[in-house]
PDB file of C-alpha atoms in Angstrom:
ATOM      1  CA  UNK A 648     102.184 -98.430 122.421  1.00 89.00           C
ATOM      2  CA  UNK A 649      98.412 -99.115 123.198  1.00 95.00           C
ATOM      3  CA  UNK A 650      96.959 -99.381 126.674  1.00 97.00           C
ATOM      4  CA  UNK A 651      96.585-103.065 126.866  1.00 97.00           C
ATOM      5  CA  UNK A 652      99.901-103.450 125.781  1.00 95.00           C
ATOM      6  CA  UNK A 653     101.576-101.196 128.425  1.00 96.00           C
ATOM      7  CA  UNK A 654      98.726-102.984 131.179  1.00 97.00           C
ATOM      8  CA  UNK A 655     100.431-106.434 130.317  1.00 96.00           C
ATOM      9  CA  UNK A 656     104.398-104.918 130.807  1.00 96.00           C
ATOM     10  CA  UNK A 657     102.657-103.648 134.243  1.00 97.00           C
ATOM     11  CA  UNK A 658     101.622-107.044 135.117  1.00 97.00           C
ATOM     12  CA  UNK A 659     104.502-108.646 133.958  1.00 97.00           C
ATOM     13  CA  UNK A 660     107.088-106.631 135.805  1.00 97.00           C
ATOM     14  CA  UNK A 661     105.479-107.556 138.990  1.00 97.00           C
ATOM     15  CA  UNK A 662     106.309-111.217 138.470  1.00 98.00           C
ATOM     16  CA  UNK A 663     109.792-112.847 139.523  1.00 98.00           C
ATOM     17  CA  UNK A 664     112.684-111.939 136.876  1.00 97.00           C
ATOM     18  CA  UNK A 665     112.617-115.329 135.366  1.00 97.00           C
ATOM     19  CA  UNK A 666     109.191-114.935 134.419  1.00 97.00           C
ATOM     20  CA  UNK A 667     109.556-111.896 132.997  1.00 97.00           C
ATOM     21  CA  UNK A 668     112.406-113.331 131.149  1.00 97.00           C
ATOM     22  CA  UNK A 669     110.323-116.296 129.492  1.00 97.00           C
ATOM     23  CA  UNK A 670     107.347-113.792 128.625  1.00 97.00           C
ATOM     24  CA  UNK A 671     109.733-111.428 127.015  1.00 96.00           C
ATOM     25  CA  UNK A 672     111.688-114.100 124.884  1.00 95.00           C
ATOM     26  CA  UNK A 673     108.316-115.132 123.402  1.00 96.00           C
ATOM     27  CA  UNK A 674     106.784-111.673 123.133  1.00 94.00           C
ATOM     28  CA  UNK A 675     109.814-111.384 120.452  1.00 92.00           C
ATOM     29  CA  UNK A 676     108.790-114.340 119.022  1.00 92.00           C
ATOM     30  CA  UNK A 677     105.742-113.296 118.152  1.00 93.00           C
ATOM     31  CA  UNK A 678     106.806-110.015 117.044  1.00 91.00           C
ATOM     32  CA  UNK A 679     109.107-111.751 114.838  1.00 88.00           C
ATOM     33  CA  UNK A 680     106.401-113.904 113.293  1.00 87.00           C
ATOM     34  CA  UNK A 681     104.047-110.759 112.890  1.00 90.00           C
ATOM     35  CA  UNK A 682     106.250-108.932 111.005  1.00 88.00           C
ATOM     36  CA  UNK A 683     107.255-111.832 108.819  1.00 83.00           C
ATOM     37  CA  UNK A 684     103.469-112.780 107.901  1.00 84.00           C
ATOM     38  CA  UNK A 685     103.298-108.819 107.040  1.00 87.00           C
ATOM     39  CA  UNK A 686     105.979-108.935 104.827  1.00 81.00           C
ATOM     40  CA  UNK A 687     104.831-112.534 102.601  1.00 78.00           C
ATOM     41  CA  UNK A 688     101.401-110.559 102.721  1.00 82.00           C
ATOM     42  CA  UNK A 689     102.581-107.568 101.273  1.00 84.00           C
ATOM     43  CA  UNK A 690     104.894-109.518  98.873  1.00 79.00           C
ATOM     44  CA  UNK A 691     101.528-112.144  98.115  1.00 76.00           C
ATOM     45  CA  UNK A 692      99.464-108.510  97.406  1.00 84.00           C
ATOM     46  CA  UNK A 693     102.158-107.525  95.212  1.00 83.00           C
ATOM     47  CA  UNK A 694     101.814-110.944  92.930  1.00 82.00           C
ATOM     48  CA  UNK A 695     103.499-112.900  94.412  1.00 72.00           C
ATOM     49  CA  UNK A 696     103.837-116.503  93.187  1.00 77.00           C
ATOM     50  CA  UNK A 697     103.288-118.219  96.688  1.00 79.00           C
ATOM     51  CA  UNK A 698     100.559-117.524  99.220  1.00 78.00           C
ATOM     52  CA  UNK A 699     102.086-116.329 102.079  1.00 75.00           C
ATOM     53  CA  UNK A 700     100.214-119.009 103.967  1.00 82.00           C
ATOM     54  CA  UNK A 701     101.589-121.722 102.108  1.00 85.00           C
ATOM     55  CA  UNK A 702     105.276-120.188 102.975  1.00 80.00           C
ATOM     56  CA  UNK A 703     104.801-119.748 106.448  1.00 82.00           C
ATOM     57  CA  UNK A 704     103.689-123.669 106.287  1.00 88.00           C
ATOM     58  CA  UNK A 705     106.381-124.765 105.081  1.00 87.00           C
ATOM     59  CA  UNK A 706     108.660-122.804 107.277  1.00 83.00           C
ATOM     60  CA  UNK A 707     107.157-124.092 109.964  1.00 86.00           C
ATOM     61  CA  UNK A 708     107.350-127.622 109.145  1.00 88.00           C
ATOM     62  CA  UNK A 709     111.246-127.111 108.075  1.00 85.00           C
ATOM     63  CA  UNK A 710     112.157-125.125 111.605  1.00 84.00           C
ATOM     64  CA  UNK A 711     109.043-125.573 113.997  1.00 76.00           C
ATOM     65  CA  UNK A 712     106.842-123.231 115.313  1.00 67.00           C
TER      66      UNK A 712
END
């Protein structure tokens, strides 16, 4: 874990426990979404048909985002 990363958990454990709940819930979010736009990348460097671009597009317009 980097530095800024374990500054921010520092700052957000000082903050009510429904705040740290909302941060958390889209921290993993995020996460989620980084390691999805890894994956299409790596599949997109690999030949892929699709851009991975173009996928996450129309994921997002199918489930939001």
């Amino acid at each position: 874990m980097n530095q800024t990363l374990k500054d921010a958990i520092k700052e957000v454990e000082a903050l009510p426990e429904a705040e740290q709940e909302e941060i958390a819930q889209a921290l993993l979010v995020m996460a989620a979404r980084k390691r999805i736009e890894a994956k299409l990348a790596a599949a997109e460097a690999r030949g892929g048909r699709i851009p991975h671009e173009e996928v996450v597009a129309r994921l997002r317009a199918r489930y939001g985002g």
